[in-house]
Short mmCIF file of N, CA, C and O in Angstrom, two decimals:
data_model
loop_
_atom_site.label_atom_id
_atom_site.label_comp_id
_atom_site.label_asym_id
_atom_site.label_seq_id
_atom_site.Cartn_x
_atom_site.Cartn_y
_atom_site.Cartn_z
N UNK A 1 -22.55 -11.74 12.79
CA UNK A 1 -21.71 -10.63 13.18
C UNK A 1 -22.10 -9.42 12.34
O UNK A 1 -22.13 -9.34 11.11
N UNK A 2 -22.34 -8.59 13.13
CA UNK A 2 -22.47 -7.41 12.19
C UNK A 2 -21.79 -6.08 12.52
O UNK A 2 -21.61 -5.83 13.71
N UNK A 3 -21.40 -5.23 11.64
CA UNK A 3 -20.54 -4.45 12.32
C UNK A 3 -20.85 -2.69 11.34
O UNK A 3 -21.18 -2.56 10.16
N UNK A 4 -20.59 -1.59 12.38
CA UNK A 4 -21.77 -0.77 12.06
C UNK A 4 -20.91 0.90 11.57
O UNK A 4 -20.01 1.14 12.37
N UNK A 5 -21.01 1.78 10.68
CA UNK A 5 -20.46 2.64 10.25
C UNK A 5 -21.91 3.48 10.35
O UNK A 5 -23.06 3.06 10.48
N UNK A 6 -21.18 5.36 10.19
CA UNK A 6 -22.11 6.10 10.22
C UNK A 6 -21.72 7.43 9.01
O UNK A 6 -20.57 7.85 9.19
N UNK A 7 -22.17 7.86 8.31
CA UNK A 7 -21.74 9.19 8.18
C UNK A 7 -23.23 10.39 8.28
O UNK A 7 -24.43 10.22 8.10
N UNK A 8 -22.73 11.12 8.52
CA UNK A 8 -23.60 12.79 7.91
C UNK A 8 -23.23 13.30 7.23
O UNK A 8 -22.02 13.51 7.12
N UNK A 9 -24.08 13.72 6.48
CA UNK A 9 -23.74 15.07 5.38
C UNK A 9 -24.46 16.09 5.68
O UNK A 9 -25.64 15.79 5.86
N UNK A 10 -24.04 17.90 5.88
CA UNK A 10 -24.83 18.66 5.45
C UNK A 10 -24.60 19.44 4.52
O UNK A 10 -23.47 19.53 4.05
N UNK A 11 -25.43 20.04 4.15
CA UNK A 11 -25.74 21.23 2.91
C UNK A 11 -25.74 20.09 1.60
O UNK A 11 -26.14 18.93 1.61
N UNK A 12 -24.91 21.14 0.14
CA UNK A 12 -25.20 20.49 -0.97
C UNK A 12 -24.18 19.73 -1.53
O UNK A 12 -23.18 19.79 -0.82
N UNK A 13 -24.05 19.10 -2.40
CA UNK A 13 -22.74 18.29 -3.13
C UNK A 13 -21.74 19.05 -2.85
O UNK A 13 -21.03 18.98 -1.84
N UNK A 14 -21.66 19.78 -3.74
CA UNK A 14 -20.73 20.50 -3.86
C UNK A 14 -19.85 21.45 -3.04
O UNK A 14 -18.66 21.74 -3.13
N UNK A 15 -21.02 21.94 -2.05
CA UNK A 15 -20.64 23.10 -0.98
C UNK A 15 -20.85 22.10 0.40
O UNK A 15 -20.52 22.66 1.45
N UNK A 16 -21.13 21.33 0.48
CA UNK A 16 -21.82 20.19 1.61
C UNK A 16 -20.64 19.94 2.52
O UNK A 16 -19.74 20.78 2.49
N UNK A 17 -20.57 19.10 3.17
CA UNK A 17 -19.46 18.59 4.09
C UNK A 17 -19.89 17.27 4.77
O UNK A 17 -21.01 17.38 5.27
N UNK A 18 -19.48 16.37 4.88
CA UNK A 18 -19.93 15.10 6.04
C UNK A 18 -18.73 14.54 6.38
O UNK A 18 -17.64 14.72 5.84
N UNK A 19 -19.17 13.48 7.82
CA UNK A 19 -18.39 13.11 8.95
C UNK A 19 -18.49 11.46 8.82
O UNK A 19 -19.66 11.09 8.90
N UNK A 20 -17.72 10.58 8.69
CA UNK A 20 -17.79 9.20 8.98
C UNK A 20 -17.12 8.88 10.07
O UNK A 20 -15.94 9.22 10.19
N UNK A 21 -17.63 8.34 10.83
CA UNK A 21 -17.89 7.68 12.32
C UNK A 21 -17.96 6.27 12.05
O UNK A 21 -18.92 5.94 11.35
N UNK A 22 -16.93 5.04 12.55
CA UNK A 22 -17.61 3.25 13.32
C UNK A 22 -17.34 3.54 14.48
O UNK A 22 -16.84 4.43 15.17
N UNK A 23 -17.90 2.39 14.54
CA UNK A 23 -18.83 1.79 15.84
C UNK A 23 -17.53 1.60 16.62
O UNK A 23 -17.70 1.85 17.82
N UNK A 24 -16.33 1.24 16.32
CA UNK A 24 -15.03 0.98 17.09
C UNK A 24 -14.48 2.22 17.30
O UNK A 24 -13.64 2.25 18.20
N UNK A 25 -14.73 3.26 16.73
CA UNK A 25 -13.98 4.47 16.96
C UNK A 25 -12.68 4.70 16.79
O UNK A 25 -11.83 5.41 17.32
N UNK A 26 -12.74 3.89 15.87
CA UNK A 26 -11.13 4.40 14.39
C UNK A 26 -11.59 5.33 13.91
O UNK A 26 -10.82 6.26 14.15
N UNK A 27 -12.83 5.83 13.06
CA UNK A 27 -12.88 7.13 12.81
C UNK A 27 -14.09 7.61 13.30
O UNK A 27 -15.18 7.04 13.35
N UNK A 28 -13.72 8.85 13.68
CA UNK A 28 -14.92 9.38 14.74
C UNK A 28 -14.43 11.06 13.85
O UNK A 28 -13.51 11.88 13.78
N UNK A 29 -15.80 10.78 13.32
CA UNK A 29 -16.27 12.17 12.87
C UNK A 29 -14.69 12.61 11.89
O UNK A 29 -13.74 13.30 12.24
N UNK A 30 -14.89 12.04 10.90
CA UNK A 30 -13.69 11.75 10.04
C UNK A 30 -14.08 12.69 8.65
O UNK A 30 -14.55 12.13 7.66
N UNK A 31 -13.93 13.59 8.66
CA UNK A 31 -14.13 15.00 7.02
C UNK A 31 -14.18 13.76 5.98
O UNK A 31 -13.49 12.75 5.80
N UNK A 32 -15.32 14.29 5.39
CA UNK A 32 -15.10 13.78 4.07
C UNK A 32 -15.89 14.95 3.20
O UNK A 32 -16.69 15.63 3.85
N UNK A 33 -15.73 15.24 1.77
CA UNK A 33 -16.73 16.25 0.93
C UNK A 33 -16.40 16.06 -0.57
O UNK A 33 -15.48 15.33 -0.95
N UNK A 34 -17.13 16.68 -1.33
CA UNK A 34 -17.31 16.82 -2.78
C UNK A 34 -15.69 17.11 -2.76
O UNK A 34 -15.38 16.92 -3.94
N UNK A 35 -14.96 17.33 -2.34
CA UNK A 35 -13.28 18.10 -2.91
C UNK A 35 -12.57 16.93 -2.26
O UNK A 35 -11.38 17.06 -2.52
N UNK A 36 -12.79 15.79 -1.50
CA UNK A 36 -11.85 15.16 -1.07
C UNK A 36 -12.23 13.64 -1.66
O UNK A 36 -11.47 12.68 -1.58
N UNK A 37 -13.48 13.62 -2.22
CA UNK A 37 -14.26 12.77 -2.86
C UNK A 37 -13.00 12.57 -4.28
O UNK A 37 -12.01 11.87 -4.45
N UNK A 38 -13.79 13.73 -5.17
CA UNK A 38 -13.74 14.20 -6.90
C UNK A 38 -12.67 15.01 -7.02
O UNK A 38 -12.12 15.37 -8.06
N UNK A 39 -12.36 15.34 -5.70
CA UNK A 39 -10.65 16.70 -6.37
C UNK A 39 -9.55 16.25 -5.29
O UNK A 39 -9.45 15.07 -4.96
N UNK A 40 -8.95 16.97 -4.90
CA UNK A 40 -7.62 16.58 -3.46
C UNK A 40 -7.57 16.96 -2.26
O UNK A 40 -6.65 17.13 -1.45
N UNK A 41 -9.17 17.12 -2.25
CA UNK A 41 -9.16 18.03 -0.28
C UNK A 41 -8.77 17.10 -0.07
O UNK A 41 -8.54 16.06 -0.69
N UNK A 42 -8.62 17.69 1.53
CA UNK A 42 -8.03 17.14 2.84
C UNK A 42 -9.36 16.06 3.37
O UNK A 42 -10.56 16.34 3.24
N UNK A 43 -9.03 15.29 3.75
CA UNK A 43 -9.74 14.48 4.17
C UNK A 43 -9.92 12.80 3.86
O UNK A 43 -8.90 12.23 3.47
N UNK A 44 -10.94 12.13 3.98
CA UNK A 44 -11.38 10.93 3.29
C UNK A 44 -12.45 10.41 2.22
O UNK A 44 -13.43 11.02 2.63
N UNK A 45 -12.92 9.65 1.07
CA UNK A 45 -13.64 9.39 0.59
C UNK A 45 -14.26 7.97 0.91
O UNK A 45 -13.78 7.01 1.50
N UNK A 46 -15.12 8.11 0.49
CA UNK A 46 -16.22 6.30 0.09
C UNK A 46 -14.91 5.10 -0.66
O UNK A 46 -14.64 4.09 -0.01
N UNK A 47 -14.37 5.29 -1.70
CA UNK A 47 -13.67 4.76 -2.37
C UNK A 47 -12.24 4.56 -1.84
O UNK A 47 -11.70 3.49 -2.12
N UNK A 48 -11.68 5.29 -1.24
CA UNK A 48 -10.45 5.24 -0.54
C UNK A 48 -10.67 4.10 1.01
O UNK A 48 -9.90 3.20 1.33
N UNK A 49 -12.10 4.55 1.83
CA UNK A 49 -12.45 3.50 2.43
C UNK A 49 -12.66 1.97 1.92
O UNK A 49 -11.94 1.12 2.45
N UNK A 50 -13.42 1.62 1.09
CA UNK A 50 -13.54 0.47 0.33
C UNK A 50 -12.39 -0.12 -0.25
O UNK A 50 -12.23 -1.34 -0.33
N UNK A 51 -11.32 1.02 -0.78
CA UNK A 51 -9.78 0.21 -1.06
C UNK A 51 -9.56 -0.37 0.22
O UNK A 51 -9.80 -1.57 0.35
N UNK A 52 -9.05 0.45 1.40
CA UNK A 52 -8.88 -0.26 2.66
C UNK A 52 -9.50 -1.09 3.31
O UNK A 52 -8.95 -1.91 4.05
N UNK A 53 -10.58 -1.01 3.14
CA UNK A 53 -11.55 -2.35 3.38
C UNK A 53 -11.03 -3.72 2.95
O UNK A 53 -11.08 -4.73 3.64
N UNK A 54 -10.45 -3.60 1.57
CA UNK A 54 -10.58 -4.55 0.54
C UNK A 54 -8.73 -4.89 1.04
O UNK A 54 -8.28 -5.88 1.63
N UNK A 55 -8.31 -4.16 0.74
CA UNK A 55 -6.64 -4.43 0.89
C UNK A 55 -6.41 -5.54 2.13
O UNK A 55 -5.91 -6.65 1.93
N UNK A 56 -6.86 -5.03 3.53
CA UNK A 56 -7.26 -5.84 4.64
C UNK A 56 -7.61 -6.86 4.85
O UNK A 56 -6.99 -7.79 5.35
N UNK A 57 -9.03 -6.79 4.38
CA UNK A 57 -9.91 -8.65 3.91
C UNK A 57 -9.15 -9.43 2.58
O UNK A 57 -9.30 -10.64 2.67
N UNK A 58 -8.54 -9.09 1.61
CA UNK A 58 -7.75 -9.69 1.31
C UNK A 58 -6.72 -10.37 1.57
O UNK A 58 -6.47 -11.44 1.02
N UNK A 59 -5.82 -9.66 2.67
CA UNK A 59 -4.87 -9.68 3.29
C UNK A 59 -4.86 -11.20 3.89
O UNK A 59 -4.15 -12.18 3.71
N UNK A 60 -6.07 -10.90 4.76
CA UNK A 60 -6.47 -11.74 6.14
C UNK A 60 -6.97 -12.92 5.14
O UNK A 60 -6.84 -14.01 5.70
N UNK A 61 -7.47 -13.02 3.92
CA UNK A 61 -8.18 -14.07 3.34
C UNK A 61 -6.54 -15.14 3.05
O UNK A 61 -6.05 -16.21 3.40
N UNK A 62 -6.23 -13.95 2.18
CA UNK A 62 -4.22 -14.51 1.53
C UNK A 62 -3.80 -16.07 2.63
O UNK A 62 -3.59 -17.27 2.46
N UNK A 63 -3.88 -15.03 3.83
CA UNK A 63 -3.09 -15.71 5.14
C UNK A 63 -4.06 -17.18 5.41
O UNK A 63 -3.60 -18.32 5.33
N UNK A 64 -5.12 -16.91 5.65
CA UNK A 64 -5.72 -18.01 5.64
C UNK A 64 -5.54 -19.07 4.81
O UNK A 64 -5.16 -20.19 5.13
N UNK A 65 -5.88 -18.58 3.54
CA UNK A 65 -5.86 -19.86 2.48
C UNK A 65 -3.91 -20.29 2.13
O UNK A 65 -3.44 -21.07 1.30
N UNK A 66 -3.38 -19.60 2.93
CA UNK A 66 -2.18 -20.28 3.04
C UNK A 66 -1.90 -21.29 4.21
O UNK A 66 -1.15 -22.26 4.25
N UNK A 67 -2.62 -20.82 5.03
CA UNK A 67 -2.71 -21.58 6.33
C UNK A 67 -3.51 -22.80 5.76
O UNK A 67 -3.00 -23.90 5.95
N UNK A 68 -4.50 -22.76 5.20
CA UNK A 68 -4.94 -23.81 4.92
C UNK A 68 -3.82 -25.49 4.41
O UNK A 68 -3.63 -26.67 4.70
N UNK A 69 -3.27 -24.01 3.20
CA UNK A 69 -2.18 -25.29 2.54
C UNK A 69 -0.49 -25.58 3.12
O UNK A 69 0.57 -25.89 2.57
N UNK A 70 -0.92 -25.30 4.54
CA UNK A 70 0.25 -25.43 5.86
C UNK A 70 1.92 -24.75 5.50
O UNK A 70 3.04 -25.24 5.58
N UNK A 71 1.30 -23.19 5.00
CA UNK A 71 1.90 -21.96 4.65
C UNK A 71 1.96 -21.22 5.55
O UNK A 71 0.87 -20.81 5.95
N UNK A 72 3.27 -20.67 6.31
CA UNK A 72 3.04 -19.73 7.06
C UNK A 72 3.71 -18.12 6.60
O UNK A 72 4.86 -17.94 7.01
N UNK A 73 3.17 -17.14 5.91
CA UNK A 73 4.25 -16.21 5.65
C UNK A 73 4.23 -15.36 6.12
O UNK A 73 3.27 -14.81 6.65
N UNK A 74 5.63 -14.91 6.04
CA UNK A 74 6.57 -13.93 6.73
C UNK A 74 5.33 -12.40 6.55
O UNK A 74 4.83 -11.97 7.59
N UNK A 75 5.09 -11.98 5.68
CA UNK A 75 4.43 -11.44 5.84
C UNK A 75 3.91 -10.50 4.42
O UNK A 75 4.66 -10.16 3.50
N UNK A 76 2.64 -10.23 4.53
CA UNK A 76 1.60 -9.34 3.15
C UNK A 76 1.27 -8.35 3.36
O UNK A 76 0.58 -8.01 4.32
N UNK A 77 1.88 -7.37 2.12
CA UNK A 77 1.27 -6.23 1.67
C UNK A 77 0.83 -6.05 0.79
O UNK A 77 1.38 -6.45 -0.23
N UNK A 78 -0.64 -5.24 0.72
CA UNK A 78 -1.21 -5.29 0.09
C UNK A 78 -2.25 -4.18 -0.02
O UNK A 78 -2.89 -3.89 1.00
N UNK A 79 -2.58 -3.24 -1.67
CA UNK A 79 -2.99 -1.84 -1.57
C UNK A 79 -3.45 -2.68 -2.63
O UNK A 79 -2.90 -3.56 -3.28
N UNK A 80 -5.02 -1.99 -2.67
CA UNK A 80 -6.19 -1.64 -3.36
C UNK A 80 -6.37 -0.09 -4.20
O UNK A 80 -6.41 1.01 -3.64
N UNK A 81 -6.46 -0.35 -5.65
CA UNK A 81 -6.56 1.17 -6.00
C UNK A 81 -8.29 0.96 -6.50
O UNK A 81 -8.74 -0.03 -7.09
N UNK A 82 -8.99 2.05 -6.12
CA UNK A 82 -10.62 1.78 -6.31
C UNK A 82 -10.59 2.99 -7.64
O UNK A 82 -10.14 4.14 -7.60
N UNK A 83 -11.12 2.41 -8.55
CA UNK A 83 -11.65 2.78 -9.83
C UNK A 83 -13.12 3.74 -9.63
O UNK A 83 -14.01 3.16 -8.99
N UNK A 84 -13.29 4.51 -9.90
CA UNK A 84 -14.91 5.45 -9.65
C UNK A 84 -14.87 6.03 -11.21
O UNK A 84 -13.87 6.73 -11.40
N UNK A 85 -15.66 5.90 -12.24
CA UNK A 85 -15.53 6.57 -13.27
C UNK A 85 -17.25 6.55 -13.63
O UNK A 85 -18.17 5.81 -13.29
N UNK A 86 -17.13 7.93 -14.58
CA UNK A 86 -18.91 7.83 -14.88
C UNK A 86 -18.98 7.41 -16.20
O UNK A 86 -18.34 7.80 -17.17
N UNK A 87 -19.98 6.47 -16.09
CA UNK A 87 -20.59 5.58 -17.31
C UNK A 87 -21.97 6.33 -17.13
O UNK A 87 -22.30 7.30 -16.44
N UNK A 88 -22.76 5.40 -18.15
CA UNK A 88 -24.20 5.93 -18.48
C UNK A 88 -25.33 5.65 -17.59
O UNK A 88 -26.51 5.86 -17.86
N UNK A 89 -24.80 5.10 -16.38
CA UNK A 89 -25.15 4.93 -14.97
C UNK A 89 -25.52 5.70 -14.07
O UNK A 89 -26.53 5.76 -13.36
N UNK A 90 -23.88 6.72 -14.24
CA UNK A 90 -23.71 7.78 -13.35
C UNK A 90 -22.64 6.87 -12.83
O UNK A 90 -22.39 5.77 -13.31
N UNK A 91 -21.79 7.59 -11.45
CA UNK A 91 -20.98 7.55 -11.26
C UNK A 91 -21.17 5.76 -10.95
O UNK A 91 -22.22 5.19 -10.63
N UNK A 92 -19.70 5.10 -11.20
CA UNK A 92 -19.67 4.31 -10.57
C UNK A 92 -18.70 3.75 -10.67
O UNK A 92 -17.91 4.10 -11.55
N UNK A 93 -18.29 2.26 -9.47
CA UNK A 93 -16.86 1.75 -8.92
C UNK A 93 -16.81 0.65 -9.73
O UNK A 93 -17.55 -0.33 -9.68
N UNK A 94 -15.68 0.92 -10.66
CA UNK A 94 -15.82 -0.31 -11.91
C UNK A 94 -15.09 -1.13 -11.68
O UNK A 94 -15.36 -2.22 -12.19
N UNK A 95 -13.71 -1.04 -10.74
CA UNK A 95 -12.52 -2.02 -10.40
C UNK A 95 -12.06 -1.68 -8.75
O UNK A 95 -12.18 -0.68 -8.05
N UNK A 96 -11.58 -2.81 -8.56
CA UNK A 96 -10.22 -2.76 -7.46
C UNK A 96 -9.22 -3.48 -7.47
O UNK A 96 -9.16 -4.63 -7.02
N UNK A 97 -8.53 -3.01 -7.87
CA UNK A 97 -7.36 -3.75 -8.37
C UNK A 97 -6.10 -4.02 -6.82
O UNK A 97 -5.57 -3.18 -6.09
N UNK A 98 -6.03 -5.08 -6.82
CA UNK A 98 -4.90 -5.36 -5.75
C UNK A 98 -3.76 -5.70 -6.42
O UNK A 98 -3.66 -6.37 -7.45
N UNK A 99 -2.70 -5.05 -5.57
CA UNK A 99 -1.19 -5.41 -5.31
C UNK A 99 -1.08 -6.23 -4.36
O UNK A 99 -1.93 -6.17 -3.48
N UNK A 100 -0.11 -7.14 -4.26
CA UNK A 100 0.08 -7.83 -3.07
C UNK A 100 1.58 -8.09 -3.33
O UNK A 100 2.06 -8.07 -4.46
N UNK A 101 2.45 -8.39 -1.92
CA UNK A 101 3.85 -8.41 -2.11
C UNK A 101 3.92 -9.15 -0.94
O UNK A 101 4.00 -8.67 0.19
N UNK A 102 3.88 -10.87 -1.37
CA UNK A 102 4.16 -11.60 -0.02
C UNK A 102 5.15 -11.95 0.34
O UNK A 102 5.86 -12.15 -0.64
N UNK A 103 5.93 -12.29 1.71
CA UNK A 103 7.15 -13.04 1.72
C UNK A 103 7.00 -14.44 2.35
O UNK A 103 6.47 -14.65 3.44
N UNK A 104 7.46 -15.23 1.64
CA UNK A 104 7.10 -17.08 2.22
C UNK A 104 8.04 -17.77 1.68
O UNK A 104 7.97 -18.48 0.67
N UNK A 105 9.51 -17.45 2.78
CA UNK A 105 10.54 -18.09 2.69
C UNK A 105 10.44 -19.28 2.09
O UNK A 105 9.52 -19.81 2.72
N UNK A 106 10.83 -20.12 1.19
CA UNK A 106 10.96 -21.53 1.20
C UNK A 106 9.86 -21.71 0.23
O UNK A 106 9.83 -22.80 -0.34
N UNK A 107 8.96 -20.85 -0.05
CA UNK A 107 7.62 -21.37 -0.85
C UNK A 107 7.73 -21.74 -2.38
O UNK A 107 8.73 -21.53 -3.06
N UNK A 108 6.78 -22.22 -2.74
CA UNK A 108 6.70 -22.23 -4.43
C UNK A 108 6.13 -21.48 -5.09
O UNK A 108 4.96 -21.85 -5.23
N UNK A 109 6.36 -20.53 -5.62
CA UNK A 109 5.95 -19.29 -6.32
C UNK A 109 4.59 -19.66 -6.89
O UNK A 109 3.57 -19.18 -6.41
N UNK A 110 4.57 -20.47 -7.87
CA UNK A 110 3.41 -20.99 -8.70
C UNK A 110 2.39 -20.97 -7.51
O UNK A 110 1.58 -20.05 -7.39
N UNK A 111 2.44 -21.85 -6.77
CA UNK A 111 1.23 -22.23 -5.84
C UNK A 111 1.06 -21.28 -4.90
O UNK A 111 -0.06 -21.19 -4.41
N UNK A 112 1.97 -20.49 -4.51
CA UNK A 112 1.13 -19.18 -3.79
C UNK A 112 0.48 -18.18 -4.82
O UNK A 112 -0.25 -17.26 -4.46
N UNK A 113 0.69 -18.35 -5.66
CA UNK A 113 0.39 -17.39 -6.72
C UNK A 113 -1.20 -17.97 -6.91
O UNK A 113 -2.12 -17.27 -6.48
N UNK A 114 -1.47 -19.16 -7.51
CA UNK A 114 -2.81 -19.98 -7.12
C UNK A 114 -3.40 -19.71 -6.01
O UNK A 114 -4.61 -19.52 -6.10
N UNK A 115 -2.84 -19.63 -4.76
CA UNK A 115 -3.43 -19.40 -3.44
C UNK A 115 -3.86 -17.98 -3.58
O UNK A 115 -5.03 -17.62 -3.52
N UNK A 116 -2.84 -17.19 -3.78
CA UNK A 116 -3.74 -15.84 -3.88
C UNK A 116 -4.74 -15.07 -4.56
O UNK A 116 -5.46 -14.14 -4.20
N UNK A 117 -4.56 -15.94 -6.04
CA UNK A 117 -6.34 -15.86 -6.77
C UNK A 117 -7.81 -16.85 -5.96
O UNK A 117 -9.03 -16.81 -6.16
N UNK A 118 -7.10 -17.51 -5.17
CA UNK A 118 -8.25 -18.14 -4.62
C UNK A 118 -8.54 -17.23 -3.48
O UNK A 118 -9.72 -17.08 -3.18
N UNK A 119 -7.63 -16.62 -2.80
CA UNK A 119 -8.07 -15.55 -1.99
C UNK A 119 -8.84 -14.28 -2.11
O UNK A 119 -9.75 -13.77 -1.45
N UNK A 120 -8.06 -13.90 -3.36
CA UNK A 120 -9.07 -12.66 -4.29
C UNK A 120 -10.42 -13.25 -4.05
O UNK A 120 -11.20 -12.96 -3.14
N UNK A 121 -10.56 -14.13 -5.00
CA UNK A 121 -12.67 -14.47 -5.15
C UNK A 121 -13.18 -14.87 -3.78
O UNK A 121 -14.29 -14.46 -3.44
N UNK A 122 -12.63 -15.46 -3.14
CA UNK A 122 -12.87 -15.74 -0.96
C UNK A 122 -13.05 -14.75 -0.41
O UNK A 122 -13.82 -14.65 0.55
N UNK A 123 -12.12 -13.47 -1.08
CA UNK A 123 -12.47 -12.48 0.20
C UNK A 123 -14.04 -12.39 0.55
O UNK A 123 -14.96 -12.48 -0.27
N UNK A 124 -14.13 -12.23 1.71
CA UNK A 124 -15.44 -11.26 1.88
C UNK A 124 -15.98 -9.74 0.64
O UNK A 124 -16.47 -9.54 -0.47
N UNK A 125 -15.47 -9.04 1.80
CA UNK A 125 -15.10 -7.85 0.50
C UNK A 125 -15.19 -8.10 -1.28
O UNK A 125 -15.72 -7.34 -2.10
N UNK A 126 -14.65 -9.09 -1.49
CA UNK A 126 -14.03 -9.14 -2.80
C UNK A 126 -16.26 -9.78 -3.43
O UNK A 126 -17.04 -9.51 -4.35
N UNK A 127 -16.24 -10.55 -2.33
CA UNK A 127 -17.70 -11.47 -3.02
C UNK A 127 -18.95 -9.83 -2.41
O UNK A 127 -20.18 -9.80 -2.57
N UNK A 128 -18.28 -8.95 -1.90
CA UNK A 128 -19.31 -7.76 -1.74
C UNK A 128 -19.68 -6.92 -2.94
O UNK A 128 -20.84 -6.72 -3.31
N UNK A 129 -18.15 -6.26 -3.76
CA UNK A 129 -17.83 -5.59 -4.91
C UNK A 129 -18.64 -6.16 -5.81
O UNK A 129 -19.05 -7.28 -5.49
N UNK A 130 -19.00 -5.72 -6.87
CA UNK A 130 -19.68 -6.21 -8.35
C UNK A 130 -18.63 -5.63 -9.58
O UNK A 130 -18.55 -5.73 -10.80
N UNK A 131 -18.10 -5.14 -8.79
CA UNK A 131 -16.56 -4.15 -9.83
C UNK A 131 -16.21 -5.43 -10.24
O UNK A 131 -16.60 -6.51 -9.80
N UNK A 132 -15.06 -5.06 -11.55
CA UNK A 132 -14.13 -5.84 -11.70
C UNK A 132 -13.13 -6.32 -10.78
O UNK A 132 -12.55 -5.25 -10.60
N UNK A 133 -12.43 -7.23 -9.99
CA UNK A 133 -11.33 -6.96 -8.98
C UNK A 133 -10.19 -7.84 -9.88
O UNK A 133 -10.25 -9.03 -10.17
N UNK A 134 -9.42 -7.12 -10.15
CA UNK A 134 -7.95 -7.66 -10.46
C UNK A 134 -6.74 -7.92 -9.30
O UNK A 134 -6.86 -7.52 -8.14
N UNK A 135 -5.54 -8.66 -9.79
CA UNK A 135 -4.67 -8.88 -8.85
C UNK A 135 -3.36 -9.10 -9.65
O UNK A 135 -3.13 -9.69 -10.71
N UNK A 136 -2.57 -8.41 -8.75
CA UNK A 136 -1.51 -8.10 -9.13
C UNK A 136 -0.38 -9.04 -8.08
O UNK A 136 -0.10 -8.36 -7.10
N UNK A 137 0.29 -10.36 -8.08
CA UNK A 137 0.72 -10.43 -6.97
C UNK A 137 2.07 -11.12 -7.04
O UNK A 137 2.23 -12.19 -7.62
N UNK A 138 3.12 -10.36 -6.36
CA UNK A 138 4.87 -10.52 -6.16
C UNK A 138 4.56 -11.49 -4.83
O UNK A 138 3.74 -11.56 -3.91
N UNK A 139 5.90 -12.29 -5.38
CA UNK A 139 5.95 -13.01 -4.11
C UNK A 139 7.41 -13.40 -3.88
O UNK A 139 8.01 -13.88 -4.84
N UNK A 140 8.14 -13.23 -2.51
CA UNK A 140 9.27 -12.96 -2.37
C UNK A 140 9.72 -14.29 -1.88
O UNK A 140 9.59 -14.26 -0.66
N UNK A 141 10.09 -15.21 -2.18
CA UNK A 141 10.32 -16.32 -2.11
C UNK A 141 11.52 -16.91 -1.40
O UNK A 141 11.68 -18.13 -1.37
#
């Protein structure tokens, strides 16, 4: 399965501008630039995508590996904050840290709590990152 993203950029860093486009057409020609990147324009970044990436495939991993252990829950939320800081590298994505806030009436705290670090390192996403990924996870019992 493969699945396909696009962006453009023109001009320079700083003064530049580019468009991210998938293949499904959730975002079609979607602003992104040096000010919405590194400051608070309007628009989207690389890192704000990759949180959502990650929040998602986590999500969907969570559910699974509960399904596995014949868990069904009510339901997961879950936000990714993506870390970008410059080291002696140059810029780069050092963490993603997840929240998660599940509800699984009837469950045992401990063992969903186990289930959801096994989901962290399962994700897809999560085995993509080379960042640190932490997890943060409530569970409403």
């Amino acid at each position: 399965m493969k699945r396909k993203a696009s962006a453009v950029w023109q001009g320079g860093l700083k003064d530049g501008k580019g468009a991210i486009s998938t293949e499904s057409g959730v975002l079609k020609e979607t602003q992104y630039s040096f000010g919405t990147r590194f400051e608070n324009g309007p628009g989207t970044n690389p890192e704000e995508l990759i949180g959502a990436a990650h929040a998602g495939c986590f999500s969907m991993a969570f559910s699974a590996e509960l399904g596995r252990a014949g868990i069904t829950p009510e339901s997961i939320a879950t936000s990714a904050t993506v870390t970008l800081e410059k080291n002696d590298a140059g810029w780069t994505v050092t963490e993603s840290h997840l929240d998660v806030t599940a509800k699984v009436p009837g469950g045992d705290r401990e063992k969903i709590l186990g289930i959801a670090n096994v989901a962290k390192a399962g994700c897809p996403i999560s085995r993509l990152l080379y960042a640190k990924i932490s997890l943060d996870a409530k569970v409403e019992v």
